[in-house]
Coordinates of N, CA and C in Angstrom, one line a residue:
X284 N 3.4 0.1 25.5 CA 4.0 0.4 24.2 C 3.0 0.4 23.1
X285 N 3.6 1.4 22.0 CA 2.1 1.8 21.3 C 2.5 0.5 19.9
X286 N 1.3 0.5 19.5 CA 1.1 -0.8 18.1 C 2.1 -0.1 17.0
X287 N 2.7 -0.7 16.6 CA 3.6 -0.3 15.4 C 2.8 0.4 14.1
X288 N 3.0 1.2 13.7 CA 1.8 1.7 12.4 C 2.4 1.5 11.6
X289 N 2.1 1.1 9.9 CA 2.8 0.9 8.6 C 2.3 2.2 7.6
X290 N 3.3 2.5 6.9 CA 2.9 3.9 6.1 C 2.9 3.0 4.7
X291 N 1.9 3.5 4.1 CA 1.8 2.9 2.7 C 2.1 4.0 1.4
X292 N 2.4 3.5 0.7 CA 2.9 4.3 -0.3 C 2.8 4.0 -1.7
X293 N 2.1 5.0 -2.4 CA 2.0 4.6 -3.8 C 2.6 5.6 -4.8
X294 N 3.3 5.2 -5.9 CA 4.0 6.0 -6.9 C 2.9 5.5 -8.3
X295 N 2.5 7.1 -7.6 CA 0.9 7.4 -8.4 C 1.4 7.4 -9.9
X296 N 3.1 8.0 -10.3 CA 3.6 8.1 -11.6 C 3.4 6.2 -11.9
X297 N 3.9 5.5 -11.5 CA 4.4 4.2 -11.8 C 2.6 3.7 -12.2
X298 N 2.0 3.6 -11.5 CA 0.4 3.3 -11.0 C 0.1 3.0 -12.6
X299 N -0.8 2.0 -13.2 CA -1.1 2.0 -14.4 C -2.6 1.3 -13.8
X300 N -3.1 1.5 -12.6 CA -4.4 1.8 -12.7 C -5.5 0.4 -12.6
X301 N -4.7 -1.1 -12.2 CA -5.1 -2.1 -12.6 C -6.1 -2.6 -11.6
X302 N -6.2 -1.6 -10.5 CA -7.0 -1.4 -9.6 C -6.6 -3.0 -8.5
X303 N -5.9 -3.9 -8.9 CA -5.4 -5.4 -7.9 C -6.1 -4.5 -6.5
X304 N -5.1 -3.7 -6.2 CA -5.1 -3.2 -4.7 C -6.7 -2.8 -4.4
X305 N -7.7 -2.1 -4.7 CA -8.7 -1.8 -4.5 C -9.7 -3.2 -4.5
X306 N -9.3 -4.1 -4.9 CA -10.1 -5.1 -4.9 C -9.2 -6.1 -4.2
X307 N -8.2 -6.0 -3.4 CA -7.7 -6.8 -2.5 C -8.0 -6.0 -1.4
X308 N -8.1 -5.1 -1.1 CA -7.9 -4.0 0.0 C -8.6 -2.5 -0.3
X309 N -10.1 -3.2 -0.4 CA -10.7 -1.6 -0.5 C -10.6 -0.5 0.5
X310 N -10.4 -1.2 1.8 CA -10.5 0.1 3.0 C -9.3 0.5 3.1
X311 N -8.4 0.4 2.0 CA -6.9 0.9 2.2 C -6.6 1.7 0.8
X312 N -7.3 1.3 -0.3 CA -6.8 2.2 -1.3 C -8.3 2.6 -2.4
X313 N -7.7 3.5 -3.2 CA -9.3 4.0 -4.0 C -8.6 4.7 -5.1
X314 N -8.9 4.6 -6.5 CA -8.7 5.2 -7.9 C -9.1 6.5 -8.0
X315 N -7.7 7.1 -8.0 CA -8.5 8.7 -8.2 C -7.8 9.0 -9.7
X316 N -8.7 9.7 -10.3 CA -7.8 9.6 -11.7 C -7.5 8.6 -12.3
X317 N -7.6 7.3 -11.9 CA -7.0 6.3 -12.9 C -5.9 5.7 -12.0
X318 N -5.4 6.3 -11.0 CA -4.4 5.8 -10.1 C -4.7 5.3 -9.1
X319 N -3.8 4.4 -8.0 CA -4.1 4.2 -6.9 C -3.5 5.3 -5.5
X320 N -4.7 5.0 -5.0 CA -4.3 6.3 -3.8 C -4.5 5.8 -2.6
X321 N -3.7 5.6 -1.3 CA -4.3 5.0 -0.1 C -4.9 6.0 0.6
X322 N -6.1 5.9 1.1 CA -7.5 6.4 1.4 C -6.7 7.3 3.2
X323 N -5.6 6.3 4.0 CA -4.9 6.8 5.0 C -3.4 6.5 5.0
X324 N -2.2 6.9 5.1 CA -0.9 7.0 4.7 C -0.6 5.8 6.1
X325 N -1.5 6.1 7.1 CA -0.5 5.4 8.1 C -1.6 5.2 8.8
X326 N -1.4 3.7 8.6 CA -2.9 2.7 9.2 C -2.1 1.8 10.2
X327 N -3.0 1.0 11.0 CA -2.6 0.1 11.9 C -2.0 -1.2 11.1
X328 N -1.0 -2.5 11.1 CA -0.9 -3.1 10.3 C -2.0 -3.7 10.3
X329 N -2.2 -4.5 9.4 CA -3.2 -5.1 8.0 C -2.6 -5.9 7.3
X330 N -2.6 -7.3 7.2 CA -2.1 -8.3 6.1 C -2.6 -8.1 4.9
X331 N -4.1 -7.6 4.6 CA -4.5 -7.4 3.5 C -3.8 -6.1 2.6
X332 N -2.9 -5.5 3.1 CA -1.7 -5.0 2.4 C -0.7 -5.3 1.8
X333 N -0.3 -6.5 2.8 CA 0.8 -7.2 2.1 C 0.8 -7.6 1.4
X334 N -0.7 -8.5 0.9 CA -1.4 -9.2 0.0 C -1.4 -8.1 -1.4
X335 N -2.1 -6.7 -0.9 CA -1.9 -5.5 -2.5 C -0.6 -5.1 -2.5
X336 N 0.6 -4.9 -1.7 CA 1.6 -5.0 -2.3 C 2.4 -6.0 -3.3
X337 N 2.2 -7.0 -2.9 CA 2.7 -7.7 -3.8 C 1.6 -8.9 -5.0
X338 N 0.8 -8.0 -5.1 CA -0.3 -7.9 -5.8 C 0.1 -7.3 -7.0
X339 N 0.5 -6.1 -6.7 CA 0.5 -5.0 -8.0 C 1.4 -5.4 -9.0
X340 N 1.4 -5.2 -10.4 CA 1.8 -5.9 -11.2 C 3.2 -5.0 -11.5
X341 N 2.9 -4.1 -10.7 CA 4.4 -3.1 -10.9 C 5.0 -2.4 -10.2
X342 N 4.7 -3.3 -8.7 CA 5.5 -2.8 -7.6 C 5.1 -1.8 -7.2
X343 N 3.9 -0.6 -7.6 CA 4.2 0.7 -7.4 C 4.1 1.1 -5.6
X344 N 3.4 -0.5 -5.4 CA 3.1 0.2 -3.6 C 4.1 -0.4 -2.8
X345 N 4.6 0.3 -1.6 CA 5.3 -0.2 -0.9 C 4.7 0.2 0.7
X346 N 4.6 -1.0 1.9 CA 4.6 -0.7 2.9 C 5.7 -0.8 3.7
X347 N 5.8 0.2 4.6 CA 7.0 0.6 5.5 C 6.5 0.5 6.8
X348 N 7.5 0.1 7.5 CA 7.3 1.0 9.0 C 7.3 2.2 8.6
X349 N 6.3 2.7 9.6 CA 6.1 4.4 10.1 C 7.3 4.9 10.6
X350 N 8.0 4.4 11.8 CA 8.7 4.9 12.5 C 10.1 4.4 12.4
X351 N 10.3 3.3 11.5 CA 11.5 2.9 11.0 C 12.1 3.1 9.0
X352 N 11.0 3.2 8.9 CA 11.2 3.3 7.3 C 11.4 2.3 6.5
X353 N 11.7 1.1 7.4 CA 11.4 -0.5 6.4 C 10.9 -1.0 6.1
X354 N 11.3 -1.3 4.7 CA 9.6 -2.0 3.9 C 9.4 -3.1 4.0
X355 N 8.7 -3.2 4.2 CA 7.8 -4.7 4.9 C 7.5 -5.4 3.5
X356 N 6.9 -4.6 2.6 CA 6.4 -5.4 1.6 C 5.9 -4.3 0.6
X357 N 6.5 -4.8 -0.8 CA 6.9 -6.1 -1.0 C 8.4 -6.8 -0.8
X358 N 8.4 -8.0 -0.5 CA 9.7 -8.4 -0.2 C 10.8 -7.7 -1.4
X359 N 12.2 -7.3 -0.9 CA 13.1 -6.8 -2.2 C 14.0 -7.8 -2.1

């Protein structure tokens, strides 16, 4: 059975750019414009995700299952 993958997601509108995520989780996300952007949409899981989701000062990221669509984090 294959490893679960998580899709990450950022609402580049919401994004005010505070970079948390990029310095909790550089191999996961990167400032384009001022925003945050994940570098791959659908990575193997990573705690250090969990950690920049609920990091961000404005929720804008959320991780999901890939193949279920449930967010993992941040907790709702």
């Amino acid at each position: 059975m294959a490893e679960q993958q998580w899709r990450i997601e950022v609402d580049r509108g919401a994004c005010l750019g505070s970079g948390m995520c990029t310095g909790i989780a550089p191999e996961h996300f990167t400032l384009v414009d001022g925003r945050s952007q994940p570098v791959k949409e659908v990575v193997a899981p990573d705690e250090l995700l969990v950690d920049a989701a609920e990091s961000c000062p404005i929720e804008a990221i959320l991780v999901r299952g890939a193949d279920t669509g449930e967010i993992l984090s941040p907790e709702q």
